[in-house]
CSV table of N, CA, C and O in Angstrom, one decimal:
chain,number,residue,atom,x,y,z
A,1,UNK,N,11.7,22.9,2.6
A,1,UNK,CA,10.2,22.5,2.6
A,1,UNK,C,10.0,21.4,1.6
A,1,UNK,O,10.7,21.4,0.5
A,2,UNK,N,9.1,20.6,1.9
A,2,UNK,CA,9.1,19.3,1.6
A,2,UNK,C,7.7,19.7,0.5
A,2,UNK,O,6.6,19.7,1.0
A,3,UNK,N,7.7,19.9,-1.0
A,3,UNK,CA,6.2,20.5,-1.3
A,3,UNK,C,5.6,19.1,-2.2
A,3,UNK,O,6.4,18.5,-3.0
A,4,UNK,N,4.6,18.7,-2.1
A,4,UNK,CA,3.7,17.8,-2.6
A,4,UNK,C,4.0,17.7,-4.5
A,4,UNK,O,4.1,18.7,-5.2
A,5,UNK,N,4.1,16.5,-5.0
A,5,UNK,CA,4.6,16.1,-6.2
A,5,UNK,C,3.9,14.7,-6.0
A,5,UNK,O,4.2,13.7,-5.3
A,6,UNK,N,3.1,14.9,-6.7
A,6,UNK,CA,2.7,13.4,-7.2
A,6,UNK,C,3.3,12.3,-7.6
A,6,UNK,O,2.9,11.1,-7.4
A,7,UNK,N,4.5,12.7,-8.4
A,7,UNK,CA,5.4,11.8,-9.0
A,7,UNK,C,6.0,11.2,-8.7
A,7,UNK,O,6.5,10.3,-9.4
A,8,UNK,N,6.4,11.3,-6.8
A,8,UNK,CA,7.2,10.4,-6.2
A,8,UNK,C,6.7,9.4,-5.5
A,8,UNK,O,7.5,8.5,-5.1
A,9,UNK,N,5.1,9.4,-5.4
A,9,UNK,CA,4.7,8.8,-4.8
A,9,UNK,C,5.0,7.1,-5.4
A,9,UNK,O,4.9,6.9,-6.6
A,10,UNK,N,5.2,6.2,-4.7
A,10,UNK,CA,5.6,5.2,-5.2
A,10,UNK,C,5.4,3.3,-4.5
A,10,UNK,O,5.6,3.0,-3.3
A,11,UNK,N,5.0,2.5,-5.2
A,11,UNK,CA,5.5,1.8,-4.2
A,11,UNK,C,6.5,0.4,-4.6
A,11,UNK,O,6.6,0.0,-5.8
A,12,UNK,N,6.9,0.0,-4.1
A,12,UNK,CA,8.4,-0.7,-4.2
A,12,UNK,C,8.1,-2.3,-3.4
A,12,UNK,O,8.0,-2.4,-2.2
A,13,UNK,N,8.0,-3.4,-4.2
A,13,UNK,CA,7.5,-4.5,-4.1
A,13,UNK,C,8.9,-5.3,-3.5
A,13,UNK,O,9.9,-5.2,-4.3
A,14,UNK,N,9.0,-5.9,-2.3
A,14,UNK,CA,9.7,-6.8,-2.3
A,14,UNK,C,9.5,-8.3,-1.3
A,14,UNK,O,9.4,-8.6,-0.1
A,15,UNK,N,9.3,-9.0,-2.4
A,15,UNK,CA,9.5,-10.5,-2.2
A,15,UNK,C,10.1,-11.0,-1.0
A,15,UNK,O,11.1,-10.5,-0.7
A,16,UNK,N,9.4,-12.2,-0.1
A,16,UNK,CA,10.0,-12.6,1.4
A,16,UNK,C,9.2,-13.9,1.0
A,16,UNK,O,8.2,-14.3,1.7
A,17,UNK,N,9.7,-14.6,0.0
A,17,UNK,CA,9.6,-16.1,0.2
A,17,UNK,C,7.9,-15.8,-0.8
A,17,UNK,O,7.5,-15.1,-1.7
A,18,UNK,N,7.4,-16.6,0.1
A,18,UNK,CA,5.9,-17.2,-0.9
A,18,UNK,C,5.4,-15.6,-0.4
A,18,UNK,O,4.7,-15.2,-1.4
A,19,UNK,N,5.5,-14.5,0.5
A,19,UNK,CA,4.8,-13.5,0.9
A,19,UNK,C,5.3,-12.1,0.6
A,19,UNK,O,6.5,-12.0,0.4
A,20,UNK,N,4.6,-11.2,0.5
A,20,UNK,CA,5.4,-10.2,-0.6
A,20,UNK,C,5.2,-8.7,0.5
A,20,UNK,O,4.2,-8.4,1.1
A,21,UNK,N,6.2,-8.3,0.5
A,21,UNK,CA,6.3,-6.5,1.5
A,21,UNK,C,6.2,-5.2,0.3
A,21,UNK,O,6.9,-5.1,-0.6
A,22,UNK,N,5.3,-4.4,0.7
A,22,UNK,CA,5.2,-3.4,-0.4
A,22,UNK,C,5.5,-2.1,0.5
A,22,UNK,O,5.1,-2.0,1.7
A,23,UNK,N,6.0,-1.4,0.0
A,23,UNK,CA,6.9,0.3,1.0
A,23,UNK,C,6.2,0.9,0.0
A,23,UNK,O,6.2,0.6,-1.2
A,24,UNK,N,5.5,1.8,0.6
A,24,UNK,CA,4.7,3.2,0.2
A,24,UNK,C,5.0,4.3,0.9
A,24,UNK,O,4.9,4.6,2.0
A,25,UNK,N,5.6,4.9,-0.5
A,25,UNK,CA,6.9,6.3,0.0
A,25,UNK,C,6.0,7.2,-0.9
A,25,UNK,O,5.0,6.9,-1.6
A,26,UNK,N,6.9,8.5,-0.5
A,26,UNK,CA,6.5,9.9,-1.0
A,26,UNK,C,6.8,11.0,-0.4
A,26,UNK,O,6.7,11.2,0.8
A,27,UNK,N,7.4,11.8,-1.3
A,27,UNK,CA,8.1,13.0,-0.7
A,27,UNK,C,8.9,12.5,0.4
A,27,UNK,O,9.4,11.4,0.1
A,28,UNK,N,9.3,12.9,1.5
A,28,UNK,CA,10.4,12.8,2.6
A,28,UNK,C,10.1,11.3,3.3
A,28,UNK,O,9.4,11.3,4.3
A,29,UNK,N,10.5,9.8,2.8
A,29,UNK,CA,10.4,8.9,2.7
A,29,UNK,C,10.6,8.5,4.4
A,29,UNK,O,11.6,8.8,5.1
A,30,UNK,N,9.0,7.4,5.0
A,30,UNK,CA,9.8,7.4,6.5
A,30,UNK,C,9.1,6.2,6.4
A,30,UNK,O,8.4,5.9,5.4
A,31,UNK,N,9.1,5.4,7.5
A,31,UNK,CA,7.6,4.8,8.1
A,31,UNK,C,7.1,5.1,9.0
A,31,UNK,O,7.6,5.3,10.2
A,32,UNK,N,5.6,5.2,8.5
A,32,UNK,CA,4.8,5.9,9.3
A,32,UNK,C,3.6,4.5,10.1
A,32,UNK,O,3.1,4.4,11.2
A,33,UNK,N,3.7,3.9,9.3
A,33,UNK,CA,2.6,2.4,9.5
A,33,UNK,C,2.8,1.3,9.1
A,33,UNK,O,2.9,1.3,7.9
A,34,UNK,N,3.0,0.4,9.4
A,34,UNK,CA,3.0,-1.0,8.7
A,34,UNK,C,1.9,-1.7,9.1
A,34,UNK,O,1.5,-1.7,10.3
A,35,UNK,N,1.2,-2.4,8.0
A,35,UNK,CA,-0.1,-2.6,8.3
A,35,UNK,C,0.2,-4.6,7.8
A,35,UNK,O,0.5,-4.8,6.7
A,36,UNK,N,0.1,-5.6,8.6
A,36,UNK,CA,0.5,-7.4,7.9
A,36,UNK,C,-1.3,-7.8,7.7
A,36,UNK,O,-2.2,-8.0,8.5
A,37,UNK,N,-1.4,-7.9,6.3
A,37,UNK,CA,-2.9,-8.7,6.3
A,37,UNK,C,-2.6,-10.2,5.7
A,37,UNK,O,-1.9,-10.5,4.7
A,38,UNK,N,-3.5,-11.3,6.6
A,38,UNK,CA,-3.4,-12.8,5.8
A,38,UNK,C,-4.9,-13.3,6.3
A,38,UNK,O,-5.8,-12.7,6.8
A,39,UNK,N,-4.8,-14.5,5.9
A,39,UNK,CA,-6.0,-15.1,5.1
A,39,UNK,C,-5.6,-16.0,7.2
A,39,UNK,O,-4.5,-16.4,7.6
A,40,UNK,N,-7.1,-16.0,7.8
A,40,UNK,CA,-8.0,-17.2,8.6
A,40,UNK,C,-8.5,-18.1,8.1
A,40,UNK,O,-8.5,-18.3,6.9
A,41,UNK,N,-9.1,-18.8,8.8
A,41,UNK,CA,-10.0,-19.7,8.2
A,41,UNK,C,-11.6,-18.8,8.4
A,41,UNK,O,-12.6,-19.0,7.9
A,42,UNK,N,-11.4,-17.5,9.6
A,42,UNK,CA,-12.8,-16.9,9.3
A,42,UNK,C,-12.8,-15.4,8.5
A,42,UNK,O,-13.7,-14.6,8.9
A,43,UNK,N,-11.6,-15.0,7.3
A,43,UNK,CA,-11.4,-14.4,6.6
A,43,UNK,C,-10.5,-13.9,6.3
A,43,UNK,O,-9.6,-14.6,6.2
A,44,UNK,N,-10.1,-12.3,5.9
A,44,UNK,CA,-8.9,-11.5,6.6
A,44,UNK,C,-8.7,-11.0,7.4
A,44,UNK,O,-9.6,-10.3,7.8
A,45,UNK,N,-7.5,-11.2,8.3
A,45,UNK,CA,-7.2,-10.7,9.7
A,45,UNK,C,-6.4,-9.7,8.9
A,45,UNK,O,-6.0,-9.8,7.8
A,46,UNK,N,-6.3,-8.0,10.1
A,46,UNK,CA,-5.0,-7.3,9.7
A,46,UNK,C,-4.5,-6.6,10.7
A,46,UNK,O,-5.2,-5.8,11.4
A,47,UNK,N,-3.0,-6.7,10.8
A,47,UNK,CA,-2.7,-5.7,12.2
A,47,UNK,C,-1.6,-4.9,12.0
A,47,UNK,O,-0.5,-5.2,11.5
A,48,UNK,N,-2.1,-3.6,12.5
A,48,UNK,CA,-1.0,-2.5,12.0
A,48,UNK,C,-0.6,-1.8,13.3
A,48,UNK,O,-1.3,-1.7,14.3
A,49,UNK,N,0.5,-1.4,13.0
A,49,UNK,CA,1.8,-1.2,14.5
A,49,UNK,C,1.7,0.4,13.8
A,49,UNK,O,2.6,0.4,12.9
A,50,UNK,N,1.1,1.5,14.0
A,50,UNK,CA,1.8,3.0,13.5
A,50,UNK,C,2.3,3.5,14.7
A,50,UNK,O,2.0,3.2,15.9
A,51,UNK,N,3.6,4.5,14.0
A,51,UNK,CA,4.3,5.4,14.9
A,51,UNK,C,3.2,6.7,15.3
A,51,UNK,O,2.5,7.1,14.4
A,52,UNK,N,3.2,7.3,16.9
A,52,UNK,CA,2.7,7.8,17.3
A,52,UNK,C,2.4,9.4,16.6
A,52,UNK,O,3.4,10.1,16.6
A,53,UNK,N,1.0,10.2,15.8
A,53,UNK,CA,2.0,11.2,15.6
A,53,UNK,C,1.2,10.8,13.9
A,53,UNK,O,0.6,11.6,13.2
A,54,UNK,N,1.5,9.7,13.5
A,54,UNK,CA,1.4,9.3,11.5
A,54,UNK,C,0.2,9.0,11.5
A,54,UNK,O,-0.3,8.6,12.5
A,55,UNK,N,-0.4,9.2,10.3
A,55,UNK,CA,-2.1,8.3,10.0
A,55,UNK,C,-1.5,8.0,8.7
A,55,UNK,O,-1.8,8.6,7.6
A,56,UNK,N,-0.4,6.8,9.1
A,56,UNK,CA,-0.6,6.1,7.7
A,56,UNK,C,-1.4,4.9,7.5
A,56,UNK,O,-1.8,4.3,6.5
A,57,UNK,N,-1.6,5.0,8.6
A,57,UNK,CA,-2.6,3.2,9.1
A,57,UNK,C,-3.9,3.9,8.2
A,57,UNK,O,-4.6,3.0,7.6
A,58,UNK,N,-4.2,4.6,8.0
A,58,UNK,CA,-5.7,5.4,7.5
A,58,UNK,C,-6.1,4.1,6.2
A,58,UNK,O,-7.1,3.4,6.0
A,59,UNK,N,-4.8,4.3,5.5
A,59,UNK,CA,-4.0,4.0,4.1
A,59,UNK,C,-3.8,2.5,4.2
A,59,UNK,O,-4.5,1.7,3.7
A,60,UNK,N,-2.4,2.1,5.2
A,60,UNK,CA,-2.1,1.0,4.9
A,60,UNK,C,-3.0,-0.3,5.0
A,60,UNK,O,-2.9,-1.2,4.2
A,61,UNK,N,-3.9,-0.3,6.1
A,61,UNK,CA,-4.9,-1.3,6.1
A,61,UNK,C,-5.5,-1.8,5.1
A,61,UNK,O,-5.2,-3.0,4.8
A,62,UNK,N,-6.4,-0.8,4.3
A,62,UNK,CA,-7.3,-1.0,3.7
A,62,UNK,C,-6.2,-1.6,2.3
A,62,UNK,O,-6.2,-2.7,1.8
A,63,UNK,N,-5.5,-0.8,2.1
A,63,UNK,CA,-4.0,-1.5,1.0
A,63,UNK,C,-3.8,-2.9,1.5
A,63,UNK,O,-4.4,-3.8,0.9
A,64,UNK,N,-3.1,-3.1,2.4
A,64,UNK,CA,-2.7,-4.6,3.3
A,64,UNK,C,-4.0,-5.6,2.6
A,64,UNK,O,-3.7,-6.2,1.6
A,65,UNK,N,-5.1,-5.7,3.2
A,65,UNK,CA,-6.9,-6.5,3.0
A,65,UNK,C,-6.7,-6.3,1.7
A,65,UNK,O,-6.9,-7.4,1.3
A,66,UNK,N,-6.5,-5.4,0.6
A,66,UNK,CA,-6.7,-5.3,-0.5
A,66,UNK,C,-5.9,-6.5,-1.3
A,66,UNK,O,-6.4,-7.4,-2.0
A,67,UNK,N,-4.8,-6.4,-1.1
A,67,UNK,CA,-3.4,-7.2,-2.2
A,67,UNK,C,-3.4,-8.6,-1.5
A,67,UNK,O,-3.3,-9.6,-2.1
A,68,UNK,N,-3.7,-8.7,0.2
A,68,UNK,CA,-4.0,-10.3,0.2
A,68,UNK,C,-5.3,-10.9,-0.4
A,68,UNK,O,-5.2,-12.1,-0.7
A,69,UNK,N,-6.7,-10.4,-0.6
A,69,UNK,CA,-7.8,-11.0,-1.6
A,69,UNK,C,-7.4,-11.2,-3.3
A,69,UNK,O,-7.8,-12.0,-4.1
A,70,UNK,N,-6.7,-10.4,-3.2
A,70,UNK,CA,-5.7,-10.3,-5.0
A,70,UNK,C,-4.2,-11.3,-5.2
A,70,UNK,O,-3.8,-11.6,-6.3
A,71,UNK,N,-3.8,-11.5,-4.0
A,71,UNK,CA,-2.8,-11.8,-4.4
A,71,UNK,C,-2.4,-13.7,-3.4
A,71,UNK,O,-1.5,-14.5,-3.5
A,72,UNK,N,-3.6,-13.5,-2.6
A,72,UNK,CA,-3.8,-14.6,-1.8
A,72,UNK,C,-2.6,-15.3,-1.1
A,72,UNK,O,-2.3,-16.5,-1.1
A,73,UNK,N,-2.1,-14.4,-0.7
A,73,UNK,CA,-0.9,-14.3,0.1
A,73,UNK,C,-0.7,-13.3,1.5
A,73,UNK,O,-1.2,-12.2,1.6
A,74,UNK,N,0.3,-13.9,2.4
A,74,UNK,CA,0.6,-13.0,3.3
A,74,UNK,C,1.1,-11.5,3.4
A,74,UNK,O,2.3,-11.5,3.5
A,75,UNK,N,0.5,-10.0,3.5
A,75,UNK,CA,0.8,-9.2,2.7
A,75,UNK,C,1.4,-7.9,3.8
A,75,UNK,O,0.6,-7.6,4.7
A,76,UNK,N,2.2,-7.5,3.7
A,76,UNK,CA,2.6,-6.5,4.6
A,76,UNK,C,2.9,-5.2,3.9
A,76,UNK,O,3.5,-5.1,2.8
A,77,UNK,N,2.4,-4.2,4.6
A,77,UNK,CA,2.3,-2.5,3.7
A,77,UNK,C,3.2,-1.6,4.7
A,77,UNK,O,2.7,-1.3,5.7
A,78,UNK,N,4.1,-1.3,4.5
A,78,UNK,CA,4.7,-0.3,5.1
A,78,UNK,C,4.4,1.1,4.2
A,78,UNK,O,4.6,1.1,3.0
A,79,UNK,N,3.8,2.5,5.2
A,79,UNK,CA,3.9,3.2,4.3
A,79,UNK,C,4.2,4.6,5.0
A,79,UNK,O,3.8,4.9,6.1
A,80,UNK,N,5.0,5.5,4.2
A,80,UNK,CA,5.5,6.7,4.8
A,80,UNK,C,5.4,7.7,4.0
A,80,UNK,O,6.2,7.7,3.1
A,81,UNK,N,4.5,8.6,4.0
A,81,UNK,CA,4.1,9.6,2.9
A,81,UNK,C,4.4,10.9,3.7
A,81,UNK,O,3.7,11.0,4.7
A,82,UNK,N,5.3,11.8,3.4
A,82,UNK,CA,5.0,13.4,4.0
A,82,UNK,C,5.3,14.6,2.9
A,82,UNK,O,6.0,14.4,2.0
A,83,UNK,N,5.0,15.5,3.0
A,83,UNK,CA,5.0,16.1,2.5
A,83,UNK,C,4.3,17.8,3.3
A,83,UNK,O,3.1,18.0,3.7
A,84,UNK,N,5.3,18.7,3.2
A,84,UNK,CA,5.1,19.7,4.6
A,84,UNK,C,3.7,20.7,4.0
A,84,UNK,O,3.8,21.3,2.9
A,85,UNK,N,2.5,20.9,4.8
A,85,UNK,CA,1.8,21.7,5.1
A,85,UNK,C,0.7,21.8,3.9
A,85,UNK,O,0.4,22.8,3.2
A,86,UNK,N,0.2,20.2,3.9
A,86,UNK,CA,-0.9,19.6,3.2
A,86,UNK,C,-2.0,20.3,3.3
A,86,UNK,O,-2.4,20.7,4.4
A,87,UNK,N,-2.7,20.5,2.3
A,87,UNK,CA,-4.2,20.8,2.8
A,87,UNK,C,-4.9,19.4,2.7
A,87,UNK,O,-4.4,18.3,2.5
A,88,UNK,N,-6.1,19.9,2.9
A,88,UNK,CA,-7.1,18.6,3.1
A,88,UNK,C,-7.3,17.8,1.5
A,88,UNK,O,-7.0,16.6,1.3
A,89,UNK,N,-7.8,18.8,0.3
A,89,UNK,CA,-7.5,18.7,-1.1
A,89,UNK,C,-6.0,17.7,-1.4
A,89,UNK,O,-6.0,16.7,-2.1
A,90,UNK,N,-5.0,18.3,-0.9
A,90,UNK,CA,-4.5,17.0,-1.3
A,90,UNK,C,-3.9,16.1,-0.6
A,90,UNK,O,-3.2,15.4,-1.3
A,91,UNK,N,-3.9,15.8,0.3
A,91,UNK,CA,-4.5,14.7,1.3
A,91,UNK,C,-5.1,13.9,0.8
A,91,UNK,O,-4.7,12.8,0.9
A,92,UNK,N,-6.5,14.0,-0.1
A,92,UNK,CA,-7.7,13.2,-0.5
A,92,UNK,C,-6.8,13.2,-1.9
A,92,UNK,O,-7.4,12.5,-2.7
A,93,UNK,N,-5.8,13.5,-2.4
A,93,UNK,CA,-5.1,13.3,-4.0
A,93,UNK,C,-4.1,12.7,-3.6
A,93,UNK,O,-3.4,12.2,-4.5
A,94,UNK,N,-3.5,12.4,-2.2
A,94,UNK,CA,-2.4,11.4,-2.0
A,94,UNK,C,-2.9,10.0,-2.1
A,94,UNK,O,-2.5,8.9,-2.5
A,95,UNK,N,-4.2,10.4,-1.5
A,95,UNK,CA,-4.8,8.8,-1.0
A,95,UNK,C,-5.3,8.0,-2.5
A,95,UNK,O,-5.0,6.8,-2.9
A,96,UNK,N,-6.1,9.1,-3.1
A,96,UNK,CA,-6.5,8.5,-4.3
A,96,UNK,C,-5.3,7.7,-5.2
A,96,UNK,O,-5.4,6.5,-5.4
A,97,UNK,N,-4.1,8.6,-5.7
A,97,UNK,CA,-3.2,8.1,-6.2
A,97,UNK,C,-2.7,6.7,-5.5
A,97,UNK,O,-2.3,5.7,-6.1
A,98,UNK,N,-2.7,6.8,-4.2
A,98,UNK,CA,-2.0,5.7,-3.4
A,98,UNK,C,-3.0,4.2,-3.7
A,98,UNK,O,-2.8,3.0,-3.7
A,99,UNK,N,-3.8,4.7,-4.0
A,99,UNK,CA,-5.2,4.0,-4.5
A,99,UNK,C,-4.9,3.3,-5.9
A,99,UNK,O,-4.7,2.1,-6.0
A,100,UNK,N,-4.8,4.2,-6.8
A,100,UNK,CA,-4.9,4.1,-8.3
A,100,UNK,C,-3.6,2.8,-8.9
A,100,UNK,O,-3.7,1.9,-9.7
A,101,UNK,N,-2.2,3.5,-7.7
A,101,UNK,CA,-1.5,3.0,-7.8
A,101,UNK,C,-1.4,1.4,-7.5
A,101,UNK,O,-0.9,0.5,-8.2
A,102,UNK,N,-1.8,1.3,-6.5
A,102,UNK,CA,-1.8,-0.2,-5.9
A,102,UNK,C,-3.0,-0.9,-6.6
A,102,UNK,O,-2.9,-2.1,-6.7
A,103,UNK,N,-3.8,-0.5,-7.0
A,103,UNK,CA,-5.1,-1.1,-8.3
A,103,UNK,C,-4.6,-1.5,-9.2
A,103,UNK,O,-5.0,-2.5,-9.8
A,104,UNK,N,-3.3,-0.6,-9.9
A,104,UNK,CA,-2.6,-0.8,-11.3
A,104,UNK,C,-1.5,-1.9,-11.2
A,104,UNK,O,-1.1,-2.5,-12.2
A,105,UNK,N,-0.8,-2.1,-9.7
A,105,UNK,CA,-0.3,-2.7,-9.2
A,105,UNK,C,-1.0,-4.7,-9.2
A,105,UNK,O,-0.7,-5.7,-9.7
A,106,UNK,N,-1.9,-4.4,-8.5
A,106,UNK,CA,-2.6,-5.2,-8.4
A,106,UNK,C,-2.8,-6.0,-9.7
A,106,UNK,O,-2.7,-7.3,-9.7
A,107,UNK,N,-3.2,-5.5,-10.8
A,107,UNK,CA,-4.1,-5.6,-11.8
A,107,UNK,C,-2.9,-6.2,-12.4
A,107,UNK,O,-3.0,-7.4,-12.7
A,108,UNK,N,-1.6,-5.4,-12.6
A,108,UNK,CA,-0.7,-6.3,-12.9
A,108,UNK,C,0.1,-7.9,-12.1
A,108,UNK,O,0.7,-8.8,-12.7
A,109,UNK,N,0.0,-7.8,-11.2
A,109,UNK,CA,0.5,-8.9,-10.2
A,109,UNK,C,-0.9,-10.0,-11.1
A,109,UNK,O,-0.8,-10.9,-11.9
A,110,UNK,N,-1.8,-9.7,-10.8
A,110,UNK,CA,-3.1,-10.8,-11.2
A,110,UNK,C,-3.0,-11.2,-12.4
A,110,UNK,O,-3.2,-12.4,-12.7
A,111,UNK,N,-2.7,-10.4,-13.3
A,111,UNK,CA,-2.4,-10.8,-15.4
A,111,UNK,C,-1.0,-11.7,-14.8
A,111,UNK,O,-1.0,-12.8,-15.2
A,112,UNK,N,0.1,-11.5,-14.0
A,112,UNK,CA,0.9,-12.8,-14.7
A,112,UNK,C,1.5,-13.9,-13.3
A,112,UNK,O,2.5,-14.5,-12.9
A,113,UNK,N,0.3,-13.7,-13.0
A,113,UNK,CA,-0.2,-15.2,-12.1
A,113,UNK,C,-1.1,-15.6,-12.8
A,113,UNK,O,-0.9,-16.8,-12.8
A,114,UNK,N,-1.8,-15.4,-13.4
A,114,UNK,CA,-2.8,-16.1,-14.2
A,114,UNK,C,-2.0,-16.3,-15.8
A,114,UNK,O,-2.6,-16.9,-16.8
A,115,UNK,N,-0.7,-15.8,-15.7
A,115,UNK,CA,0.2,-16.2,-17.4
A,115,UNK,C,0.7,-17.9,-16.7
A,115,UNK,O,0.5,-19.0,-17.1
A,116,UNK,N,1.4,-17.4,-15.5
A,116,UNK,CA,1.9,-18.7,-14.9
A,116,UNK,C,1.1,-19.6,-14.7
A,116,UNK,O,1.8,-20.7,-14.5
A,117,UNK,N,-0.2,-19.8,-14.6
A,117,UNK,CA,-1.4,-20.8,-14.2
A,117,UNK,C,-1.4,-21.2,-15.4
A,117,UNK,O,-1.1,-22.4,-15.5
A,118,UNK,N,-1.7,-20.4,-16.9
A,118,UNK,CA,-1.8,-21.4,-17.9
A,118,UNK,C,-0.6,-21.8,-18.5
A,118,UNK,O,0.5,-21.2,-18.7
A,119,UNK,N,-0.9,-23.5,-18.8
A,119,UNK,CA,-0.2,-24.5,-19.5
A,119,UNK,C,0.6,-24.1,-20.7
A,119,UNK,O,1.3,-25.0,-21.3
C-alpha cells in the first residue's frame, strides 16, 4: 500500500531548448496528464492528453497557464500523483502543496531571469 507522504511530492524541471518540461510525481510515480501551455497572439492556449481513469489534468492545466505567464515560454506539465485510498482531505493537501510548490518554483525561476536581465 502506497500511503500518502507529503515529502515526495516533487517536481523535476527539465530543459528542451528555449522551452522547459516539469514531471509532477508523488508517491507511486506514473503519468497521469500532460498538460503543453504557450503564448497566441490571442493569449494562452492549453492542451492536455490524460490517461483514461487519472484527474491529473484537474492539476496540470492550471500548472501548465501558470509557469507560461511566469516564465513566458512554451511549458509542458506532466503529472502522476498516487497514492492508495485518499480521502477527499487529502486530495485538497496534494493539490495545495502541488500549488505551494510550483509558486516556490516559480518565484525562483523569476529571481534569476531577472539576475540574468541585469547588466
Amino acid at each position: 500500500m502506497i500511503e500518502f507522504n507529503p515529502d515526495d511530492i516533487q517536481i523535476i524541471e527539465v530543459p528542451v531548448g528555449r522551452d522547459m518540461m516539469l514531471i509532477i510525481t508523488g508517491g507511486a510515480a506514473h503519468i497521469g496528464a500532460v498538460s503543453t501551455a504557450y503564448r497566441t497572439p490571442d493569449g494562452i492556449e492549453v492542451q492536455t492528453s490524460n490517461v483514461p481513469g487519472h484527474k491529473e489534468y484537474t492539476i496540470s492545466e492550471d500548472l501548465a497557464r501558470k509557469a507560461v505567464e511566469v516564465l513566458d515560454r512554451t511549458v509542458t506539465v506532466a503529472a502522476g500523483i498516487h497514492y492508495d485510498q485518499l480521502t477527499k482531505e487529502e486530495i485538497q493537501s496534494i493539490v495545495a502543496i502541488v500549488n505551494e510548490r510550483m509558486d516556490n518554483y516559480l518565484k525562483k525561476m523569476k529571481r534569476s531571469m531577472s539576475l540574468l536581465r541585469t547588466p
